[in-house]
N, CA, C and O atoms as a DFTB+ gen file, in Angstrom:
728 C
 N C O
     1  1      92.920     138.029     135.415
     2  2      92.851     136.796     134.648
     3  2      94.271     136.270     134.440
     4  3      95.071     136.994     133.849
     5  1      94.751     134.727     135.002
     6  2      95.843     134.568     134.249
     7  2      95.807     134.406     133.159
     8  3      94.924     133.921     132.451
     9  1      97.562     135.126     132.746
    10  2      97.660     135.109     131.282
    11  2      97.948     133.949     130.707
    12  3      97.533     133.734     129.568
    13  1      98.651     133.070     131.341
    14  2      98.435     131.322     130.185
    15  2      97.237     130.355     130.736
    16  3      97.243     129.143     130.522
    17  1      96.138     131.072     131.521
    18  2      95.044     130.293     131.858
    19  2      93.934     130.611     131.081
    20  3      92.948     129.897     130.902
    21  1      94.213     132.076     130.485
    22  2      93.144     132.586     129.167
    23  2      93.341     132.019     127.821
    24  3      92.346     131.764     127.142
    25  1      94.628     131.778     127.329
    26  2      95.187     131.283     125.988
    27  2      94.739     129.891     125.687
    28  3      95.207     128.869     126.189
    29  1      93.641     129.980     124.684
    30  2      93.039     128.490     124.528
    31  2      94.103     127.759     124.029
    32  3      94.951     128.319     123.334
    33  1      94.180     126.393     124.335
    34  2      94.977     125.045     124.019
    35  2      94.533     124.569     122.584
    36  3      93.421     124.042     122.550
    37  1      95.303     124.680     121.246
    38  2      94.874     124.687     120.258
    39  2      94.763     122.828     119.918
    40  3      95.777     122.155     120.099
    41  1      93.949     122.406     119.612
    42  2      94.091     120.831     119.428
    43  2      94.489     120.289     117.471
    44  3      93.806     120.549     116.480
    45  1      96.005     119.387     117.564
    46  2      95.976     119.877     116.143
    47  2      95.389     118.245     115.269
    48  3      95.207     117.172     115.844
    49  1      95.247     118.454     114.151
    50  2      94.970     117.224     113.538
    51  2      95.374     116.254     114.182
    52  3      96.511     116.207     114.651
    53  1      94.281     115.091     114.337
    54  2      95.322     113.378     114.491
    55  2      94.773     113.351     116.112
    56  3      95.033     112.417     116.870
    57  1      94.117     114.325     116.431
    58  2      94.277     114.644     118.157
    59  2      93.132     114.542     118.358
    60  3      92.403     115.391     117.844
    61  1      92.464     113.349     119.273
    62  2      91.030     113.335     120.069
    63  2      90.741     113.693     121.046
    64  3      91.439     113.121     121.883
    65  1      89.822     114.603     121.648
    66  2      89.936     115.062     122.698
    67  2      87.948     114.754     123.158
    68  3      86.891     115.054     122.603
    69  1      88.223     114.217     124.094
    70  2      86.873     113.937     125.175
    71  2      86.537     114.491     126.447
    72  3      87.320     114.739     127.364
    73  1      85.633     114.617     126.427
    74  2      85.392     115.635     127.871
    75  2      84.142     115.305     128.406
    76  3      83.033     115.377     127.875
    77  1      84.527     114.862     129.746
    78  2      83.593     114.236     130.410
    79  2      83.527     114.684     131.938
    80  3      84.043     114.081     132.880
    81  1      82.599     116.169     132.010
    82  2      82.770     116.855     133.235
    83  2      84.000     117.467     133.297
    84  3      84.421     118.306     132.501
    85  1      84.719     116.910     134.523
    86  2      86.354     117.866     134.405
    87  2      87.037     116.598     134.212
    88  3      88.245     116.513     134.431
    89  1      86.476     115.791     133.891
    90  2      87.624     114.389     133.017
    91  2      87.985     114.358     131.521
    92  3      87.324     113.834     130.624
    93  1      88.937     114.894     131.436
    94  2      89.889     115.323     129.701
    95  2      90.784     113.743     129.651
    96  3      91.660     113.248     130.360
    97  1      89.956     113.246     128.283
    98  2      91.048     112.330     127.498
    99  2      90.906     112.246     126.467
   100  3      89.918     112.063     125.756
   101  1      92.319     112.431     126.229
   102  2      92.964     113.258     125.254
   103  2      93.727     111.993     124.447
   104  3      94.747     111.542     124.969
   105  1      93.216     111.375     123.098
   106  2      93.872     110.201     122.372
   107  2      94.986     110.795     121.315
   108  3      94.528     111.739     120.670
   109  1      96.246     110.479     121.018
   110  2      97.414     111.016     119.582
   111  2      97.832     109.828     118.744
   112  3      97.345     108.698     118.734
   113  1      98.803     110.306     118.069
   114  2      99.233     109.197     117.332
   115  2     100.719     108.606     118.553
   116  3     101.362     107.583     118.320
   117  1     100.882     109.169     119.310
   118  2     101.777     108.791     120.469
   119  2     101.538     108.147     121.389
   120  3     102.498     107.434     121.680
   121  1     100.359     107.979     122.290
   122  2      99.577     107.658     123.415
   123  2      98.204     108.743     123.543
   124  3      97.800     109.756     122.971
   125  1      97.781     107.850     124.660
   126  2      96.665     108.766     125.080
   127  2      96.819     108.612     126.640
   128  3      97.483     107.776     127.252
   129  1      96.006     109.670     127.145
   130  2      95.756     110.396     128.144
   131  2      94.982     110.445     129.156
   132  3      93.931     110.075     128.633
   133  1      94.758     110.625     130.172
   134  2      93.321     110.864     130.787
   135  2      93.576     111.360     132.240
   136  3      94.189     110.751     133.117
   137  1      92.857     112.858     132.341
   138  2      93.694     113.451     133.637
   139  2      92.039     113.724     134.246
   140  3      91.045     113.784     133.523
   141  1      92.049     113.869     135.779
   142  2      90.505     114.412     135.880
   143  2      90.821     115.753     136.904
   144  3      91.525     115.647     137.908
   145  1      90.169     117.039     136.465
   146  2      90.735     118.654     137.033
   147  2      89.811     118.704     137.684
   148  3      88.945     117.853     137.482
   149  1      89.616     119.648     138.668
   150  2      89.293     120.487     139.977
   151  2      87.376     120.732     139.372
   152  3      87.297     121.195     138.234
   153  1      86.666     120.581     139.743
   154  2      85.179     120.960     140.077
   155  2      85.194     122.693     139.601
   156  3      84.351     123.072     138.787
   157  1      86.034     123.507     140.077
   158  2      86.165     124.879     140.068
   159  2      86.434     125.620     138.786
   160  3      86.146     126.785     138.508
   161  1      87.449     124.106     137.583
   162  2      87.867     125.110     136.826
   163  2      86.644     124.485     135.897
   164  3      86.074     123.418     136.125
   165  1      86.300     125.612     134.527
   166  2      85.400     124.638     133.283
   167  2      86.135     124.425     132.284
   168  3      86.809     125.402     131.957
   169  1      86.300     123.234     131.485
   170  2      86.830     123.339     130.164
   171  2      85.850     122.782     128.736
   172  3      85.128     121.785     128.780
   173  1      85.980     123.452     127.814
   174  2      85.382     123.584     126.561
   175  2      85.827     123.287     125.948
   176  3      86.956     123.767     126.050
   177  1      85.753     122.624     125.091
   178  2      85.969     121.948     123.284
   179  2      85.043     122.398     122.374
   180  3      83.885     121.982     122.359
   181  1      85.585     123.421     121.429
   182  2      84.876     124.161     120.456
   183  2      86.292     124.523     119.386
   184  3      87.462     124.882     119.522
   185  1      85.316     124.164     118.247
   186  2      86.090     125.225     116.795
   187  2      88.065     124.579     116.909
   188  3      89.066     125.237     116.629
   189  1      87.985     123.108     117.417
   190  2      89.640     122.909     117.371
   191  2      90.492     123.376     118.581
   192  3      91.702     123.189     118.713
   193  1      89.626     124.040     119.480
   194  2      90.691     124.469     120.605
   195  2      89.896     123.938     121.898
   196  3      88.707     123.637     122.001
   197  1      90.852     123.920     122.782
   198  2      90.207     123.511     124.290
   199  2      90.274     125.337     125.372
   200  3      91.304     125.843     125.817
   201  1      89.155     125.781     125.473
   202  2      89.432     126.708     126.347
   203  2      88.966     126.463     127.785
   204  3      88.120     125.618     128.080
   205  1      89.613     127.306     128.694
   206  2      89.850     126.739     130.422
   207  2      89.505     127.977     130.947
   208  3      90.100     129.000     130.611
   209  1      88.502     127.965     131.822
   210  2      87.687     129.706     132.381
   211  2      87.408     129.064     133.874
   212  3      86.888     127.957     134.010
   213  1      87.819     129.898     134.978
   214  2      87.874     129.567     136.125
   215  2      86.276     130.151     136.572
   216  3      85.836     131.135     135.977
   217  1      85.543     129.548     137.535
   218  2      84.508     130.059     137.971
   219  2      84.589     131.433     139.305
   220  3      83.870     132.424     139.177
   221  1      85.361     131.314     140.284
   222  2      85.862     132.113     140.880
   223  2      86.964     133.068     140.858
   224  3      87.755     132.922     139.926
   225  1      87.218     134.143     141.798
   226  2      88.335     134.713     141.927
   227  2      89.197     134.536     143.506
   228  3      90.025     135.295     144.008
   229  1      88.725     133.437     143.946
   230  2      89.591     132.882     144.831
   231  2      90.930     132.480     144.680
   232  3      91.250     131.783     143.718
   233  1      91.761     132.849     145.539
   234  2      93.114     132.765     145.335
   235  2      93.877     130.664     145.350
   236  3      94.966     130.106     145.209
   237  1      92.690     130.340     145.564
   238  2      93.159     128.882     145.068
   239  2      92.214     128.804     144.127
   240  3      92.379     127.684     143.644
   241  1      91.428     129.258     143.641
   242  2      90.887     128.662     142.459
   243  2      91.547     129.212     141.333
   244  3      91.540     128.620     140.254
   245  1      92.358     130.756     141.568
   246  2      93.350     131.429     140.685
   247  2      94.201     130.614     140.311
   248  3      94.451     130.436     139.119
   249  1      94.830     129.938     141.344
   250  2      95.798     129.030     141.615
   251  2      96.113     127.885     140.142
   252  3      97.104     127.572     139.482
   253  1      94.698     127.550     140.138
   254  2      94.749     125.947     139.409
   255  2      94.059     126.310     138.145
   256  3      93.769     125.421     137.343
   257  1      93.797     127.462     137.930
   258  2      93.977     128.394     136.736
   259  2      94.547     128.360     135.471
   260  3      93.991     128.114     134.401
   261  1      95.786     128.649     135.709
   262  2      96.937     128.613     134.140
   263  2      97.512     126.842     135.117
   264  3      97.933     126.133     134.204
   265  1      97.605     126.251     136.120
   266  2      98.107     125.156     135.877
   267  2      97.237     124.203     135.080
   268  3      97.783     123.378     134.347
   269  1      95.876     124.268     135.182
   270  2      95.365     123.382     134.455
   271  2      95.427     123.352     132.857
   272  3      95.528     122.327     132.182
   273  1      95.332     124.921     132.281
   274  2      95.355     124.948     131.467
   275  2      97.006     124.704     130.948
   276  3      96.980     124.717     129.717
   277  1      97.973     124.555     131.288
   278  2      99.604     123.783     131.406
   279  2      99.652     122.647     130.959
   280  3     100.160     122.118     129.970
   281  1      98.778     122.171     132.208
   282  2      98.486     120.592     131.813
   283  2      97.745     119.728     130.880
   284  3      97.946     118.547     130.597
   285  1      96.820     120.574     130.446
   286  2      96.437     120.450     129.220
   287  2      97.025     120.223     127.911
   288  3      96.667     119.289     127.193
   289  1      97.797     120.946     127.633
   290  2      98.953     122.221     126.762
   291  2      99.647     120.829     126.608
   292  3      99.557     120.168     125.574
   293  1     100.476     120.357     127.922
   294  2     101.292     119.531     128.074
   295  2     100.626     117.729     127.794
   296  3     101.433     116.820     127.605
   297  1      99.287     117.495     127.811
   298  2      98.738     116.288     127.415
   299  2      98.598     116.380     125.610
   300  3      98.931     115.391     124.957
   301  1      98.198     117.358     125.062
   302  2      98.344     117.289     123.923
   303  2      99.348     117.557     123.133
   304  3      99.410     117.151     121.973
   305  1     100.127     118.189     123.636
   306  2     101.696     118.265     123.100
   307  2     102.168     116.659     122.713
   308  3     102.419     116.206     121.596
   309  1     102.205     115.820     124.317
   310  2     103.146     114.735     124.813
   311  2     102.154     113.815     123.133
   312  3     102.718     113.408     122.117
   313  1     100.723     113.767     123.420
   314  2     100.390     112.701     122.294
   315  2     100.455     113.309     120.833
   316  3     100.043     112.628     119.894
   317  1     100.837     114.264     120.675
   318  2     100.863     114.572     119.042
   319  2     102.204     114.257     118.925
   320  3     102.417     113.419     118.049
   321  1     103.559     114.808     119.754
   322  2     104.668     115.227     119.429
   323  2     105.594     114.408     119.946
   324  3     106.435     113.783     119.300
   325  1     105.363     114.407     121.716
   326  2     106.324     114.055     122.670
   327  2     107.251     114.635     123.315
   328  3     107.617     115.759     122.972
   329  1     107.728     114.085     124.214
   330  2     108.837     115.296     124.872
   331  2     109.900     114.527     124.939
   332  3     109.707     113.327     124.748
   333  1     110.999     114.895     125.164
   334  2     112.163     114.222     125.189
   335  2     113.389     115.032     126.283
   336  3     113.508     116.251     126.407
   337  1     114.185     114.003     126.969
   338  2     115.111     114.766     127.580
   339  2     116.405     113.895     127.171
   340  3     116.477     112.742     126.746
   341  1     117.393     114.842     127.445
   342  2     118.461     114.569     127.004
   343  2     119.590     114.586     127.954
   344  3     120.010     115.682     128.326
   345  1     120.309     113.143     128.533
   346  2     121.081     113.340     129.819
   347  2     122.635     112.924     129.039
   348  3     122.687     112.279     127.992
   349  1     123.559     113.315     129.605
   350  2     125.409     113.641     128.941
   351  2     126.102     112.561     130.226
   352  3     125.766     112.551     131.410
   353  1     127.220     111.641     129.517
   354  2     127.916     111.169     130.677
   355  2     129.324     111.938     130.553
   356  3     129.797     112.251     129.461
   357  1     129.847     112.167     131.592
   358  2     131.225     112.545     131.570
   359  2     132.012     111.330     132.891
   360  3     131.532     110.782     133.883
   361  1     133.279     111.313     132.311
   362  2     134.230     110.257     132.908
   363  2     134.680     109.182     132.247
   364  3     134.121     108.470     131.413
   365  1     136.103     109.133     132.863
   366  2     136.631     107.906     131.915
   367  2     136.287     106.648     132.252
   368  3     136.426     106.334     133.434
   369  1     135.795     105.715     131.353
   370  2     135.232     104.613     131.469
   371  2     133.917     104.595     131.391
   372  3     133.302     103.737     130.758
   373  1     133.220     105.824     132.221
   374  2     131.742     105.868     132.016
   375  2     130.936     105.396     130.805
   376  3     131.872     105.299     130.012
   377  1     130.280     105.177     130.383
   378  2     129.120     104.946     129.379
   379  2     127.780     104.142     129.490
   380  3     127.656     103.390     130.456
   381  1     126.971     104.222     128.756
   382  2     125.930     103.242     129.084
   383  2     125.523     102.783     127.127
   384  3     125.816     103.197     126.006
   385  1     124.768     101.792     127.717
   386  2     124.308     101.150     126.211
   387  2     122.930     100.487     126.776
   388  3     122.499     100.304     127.915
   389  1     122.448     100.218     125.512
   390  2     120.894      99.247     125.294
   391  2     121.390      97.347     125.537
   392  3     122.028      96.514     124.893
   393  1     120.703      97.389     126.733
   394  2     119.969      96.112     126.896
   395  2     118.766      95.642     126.336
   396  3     117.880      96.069     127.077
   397  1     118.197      94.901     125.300
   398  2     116.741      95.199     124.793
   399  2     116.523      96.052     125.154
   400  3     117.466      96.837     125.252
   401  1     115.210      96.501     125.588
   402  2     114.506      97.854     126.082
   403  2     115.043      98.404     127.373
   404  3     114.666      99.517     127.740
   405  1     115.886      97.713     128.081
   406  2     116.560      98.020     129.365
   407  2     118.088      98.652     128.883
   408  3     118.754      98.232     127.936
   409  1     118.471      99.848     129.859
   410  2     119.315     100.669     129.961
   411  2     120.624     100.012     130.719
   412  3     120.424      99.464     131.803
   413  1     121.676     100.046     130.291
   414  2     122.771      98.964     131.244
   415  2     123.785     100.465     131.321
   416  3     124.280     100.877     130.273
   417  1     124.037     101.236     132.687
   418  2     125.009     101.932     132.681
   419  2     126.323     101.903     133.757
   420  3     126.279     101.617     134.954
   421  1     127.291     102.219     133.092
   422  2     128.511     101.637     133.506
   423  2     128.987     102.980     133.708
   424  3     129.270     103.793     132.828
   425  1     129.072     103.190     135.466
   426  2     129.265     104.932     135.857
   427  2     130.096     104.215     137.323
   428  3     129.398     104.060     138.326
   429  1     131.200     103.910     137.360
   430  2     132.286     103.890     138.010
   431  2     131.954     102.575     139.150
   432  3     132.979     102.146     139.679
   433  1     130.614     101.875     139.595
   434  2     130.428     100.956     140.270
   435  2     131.071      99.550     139.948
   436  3     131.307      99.282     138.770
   437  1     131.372      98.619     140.970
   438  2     131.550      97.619     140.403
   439  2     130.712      96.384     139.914
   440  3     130.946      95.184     139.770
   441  1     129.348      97.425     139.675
   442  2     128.228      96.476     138.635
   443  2     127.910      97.025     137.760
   444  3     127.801      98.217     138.046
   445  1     127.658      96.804     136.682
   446  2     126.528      97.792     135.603
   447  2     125.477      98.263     136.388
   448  3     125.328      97.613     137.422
   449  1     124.485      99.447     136.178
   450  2     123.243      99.670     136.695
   451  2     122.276      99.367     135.687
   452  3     122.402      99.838     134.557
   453  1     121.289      98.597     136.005
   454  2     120.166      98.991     134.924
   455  2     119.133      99.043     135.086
   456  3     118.357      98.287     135.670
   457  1     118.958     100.303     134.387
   458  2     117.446     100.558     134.715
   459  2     116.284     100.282     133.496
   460  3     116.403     100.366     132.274
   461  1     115.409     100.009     134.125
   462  2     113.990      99.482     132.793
   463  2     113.063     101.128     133.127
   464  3     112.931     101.916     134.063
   465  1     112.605     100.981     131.755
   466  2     111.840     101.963     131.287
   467  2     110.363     101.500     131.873
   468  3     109.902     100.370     132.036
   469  1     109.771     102.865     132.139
   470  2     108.454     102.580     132.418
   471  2     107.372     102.542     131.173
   472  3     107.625     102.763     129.989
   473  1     106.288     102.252     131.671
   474  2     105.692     102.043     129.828
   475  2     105.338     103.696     129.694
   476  3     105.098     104.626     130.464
   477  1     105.484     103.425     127.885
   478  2     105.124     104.683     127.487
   479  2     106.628     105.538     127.410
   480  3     106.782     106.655     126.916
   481  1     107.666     104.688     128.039
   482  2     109.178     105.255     128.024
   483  2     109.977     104.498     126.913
   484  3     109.743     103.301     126.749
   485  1     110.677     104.977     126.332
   486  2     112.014     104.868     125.298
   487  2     113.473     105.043     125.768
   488  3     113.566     106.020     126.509
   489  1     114.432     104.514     125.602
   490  2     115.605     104.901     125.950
   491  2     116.004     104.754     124.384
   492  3     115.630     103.990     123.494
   493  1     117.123     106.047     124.456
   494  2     117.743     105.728     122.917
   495  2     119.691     106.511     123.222
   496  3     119.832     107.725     123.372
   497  1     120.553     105.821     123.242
   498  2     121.750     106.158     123.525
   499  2     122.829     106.252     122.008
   500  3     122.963     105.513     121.032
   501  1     123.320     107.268     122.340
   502  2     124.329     107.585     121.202
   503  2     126.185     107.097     121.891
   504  3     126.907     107.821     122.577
   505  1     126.403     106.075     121.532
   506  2     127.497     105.639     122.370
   507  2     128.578     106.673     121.677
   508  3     129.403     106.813     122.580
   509  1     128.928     107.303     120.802
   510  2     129.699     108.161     120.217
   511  2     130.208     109.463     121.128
   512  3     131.295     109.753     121.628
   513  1     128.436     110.338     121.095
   514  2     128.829     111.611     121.929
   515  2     127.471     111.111     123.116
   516  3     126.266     111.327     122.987
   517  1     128.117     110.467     124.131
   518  2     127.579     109.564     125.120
   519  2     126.638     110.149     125.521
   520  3     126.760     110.807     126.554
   521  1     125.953     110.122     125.143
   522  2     124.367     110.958     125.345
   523  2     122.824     110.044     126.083
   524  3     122.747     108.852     125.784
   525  1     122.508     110.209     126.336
   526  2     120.943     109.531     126.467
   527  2     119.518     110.033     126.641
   528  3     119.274     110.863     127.517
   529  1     118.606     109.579     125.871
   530  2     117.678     110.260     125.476
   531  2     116.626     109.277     125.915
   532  3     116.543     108.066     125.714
   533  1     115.739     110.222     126.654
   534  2     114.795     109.818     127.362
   535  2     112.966     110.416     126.597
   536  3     112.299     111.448     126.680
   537  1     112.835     109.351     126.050
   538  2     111.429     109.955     125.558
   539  2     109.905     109.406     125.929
   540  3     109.469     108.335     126.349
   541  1     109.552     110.170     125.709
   542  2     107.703     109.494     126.209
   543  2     106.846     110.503     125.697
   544  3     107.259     111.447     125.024
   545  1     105.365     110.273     126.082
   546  2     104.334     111.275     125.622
   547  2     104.060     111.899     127.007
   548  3     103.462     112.969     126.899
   549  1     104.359     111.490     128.430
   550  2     103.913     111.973     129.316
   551  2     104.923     112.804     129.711
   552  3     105.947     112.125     129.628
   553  1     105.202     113.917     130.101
   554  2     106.083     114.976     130.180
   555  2     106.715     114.621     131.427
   556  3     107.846     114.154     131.558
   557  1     105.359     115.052     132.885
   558  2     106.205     114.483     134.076
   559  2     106.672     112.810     134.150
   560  3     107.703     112.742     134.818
   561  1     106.338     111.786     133.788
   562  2     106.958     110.682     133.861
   563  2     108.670     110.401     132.850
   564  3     109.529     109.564     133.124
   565  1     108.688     111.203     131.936
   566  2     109.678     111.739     130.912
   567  2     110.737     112.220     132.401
   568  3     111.674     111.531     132.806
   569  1     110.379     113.277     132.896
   570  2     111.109     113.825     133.787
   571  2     111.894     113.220     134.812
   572  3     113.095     113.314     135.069
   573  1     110.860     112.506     135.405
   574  2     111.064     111.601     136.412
   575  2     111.955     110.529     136.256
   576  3     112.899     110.252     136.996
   577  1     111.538     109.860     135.090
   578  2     112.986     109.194     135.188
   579  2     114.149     109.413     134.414
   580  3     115.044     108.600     134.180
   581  1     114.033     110.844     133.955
   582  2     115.919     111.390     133.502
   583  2     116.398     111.672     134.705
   584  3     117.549     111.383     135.031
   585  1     115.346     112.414     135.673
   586  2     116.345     112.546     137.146
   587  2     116.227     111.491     138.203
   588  3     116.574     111.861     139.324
   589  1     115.720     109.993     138.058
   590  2     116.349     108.932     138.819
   591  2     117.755     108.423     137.715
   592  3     118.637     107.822     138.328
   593  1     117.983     108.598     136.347
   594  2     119.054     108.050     136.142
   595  2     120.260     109.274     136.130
   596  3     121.421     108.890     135.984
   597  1     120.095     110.184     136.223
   598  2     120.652     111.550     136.839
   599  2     121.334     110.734     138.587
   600  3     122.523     110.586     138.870
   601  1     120.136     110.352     139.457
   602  2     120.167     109.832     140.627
   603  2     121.480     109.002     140.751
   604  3     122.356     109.210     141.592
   605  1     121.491     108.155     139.916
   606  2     122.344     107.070     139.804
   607  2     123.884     107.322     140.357
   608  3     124.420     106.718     141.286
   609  1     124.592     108.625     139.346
   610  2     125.631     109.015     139.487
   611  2     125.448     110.400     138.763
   612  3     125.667     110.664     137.581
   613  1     124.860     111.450     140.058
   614  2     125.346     112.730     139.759
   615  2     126.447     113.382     139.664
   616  3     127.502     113.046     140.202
   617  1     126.266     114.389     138.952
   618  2     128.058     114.859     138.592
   619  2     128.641     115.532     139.622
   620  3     127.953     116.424     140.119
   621  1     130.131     115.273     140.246
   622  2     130.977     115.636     141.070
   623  2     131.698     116.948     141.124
   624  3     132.838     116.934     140.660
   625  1     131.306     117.933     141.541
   626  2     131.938     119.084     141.772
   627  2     133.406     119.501     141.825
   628  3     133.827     120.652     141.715
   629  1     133.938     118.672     141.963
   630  2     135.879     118.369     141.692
   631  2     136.118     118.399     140.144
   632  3     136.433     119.329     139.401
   633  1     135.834     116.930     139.875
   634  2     136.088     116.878     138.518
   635  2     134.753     117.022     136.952
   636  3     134.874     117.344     135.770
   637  1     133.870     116.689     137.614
   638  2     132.927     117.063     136.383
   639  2     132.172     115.848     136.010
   640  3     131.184     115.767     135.280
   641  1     132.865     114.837     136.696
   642  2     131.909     113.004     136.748
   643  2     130.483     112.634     136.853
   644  3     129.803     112.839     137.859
   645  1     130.219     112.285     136.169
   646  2     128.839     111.685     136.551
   647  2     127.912     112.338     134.975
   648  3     128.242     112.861     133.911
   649  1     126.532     111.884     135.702
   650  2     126.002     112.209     134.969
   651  2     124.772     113.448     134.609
   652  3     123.971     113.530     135.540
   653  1     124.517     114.268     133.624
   654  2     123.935     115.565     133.771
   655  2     122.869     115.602     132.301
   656  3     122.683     114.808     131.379
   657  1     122.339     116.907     132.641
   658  2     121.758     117.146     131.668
   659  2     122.124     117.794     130.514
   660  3     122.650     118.877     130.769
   661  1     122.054     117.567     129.444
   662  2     122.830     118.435     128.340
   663  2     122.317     119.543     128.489
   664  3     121.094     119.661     128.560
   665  1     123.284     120.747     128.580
   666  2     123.681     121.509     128.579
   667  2     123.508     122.391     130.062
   668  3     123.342     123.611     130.091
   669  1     123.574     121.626     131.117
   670  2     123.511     121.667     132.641
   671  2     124.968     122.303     132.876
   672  3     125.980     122.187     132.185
   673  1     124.794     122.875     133.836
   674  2     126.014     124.106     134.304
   675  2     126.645     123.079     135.637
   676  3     126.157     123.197     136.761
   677  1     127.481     122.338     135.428
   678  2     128.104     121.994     136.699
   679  2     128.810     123.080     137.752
   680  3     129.550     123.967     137.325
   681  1     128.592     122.966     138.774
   682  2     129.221     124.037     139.702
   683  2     130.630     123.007     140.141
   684  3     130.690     121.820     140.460
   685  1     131.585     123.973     140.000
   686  2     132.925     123.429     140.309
   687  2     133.599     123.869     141.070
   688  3     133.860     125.071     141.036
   689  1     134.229     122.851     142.235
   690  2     134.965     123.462     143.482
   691  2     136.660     123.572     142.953
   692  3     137.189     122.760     142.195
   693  1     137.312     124.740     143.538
   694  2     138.720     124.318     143.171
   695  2     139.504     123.287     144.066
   696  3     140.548     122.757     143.685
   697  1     138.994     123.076     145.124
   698  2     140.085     121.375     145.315
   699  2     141.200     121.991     146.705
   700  3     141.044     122.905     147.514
   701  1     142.498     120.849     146.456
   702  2     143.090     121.696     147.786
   703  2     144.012     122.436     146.961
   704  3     144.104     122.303     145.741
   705  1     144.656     123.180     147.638
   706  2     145.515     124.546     147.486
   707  2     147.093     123.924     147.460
   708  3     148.073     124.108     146.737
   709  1     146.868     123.279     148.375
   710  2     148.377     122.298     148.427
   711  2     149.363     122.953     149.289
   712  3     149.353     124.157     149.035
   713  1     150.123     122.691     150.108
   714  2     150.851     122.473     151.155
   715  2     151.708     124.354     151.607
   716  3     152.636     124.894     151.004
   717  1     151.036     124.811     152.664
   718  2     151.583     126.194     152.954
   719  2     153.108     126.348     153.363
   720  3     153.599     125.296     153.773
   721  1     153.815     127.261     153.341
   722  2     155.027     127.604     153.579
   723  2     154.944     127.334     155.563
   724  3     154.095     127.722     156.364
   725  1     155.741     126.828     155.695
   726  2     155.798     127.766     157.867
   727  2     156.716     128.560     157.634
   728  3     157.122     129.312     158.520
């Protein structure tokens, strides 16, 4: 049995959850939801929790197992709570700021970039400790676009430029050595 495909998905106050065959939608005070899972797996709504029990022991039906029950986990999380990511600029001159709801970032080109949020997305920037915060209720769309503005201007292995994730490990090259004796 997987072990995070057995652990029922606890549903907390404020949280609607519908089930219609293997179609879960899932309403919060954040957004709502609606994903439709595999024929193979079953899911239940009882007593406040959602539990997920696979019908086979086939190695793809194992498979989609603890992911469904993930994804679950991860739909009611995103509408009660939300997820948030958090991307760091480094470089001089670099920064970005709020355009209305559009993102204007200034990462060494000779245009601003800007990018618009998809719905259900937030941008929120701390021009101080140049930060940017990417929030939503949907986890993978959250993701997706911290790493297209990641895309924009990833950080440079020389000096440390661009842009990353807080608390992301840049790998750093040492550079040239500088001019040998003959």
């Amino acid at each position: 049995m997987s072990r995070i495909g057995r652990l029922p998905v606890v549903v907390p106050t404020g949280v609607q959850v519908d089930l219609v065959g293997s179609l879960v939608h899932i309403t919060g005070p954040k957004g709502e939801m609606k994903r439709e899972f595999s024929q193979a797996i079953s899911i239940a709504f009882e007593n406040g929790q959602i539990a997920v029990t696979r019908s086979s022991e086939e190695a793809n039906v194992r498979a989609l197992h603890g992911m469904t029950r993930a994804l679950i986990q991860n739909m009611v999380t995103g509408v009660s709570q939300g997820f948030t990511k958090v991307l760091e600029i480094d470089g001089v001159g670099y920064r970005a700021e709020m355009d209305g709801n559009n993102l204007k970032l200034f990462v060494g080109y000779s245009h601003p970039v800007i990018v618009e949020p998809d719905p259900g997305i937030s941008f929120d920037v701390d021009t101080k400790a140049r930060q940017i915060k990417v929030s939503g209720y949907d986890r993978e769309v959250v993701g997706q676009v911290a790493a297209d503005i990641r895309k924009v201007r990833p950080p440079e292995p020389y000096h440390g430029k661009g842009i990353h994730y807080l608390g992301e490990k840049i790998r750093r090259k040492a550079g040239k050595a500088g001019k040998g004796k003959k």
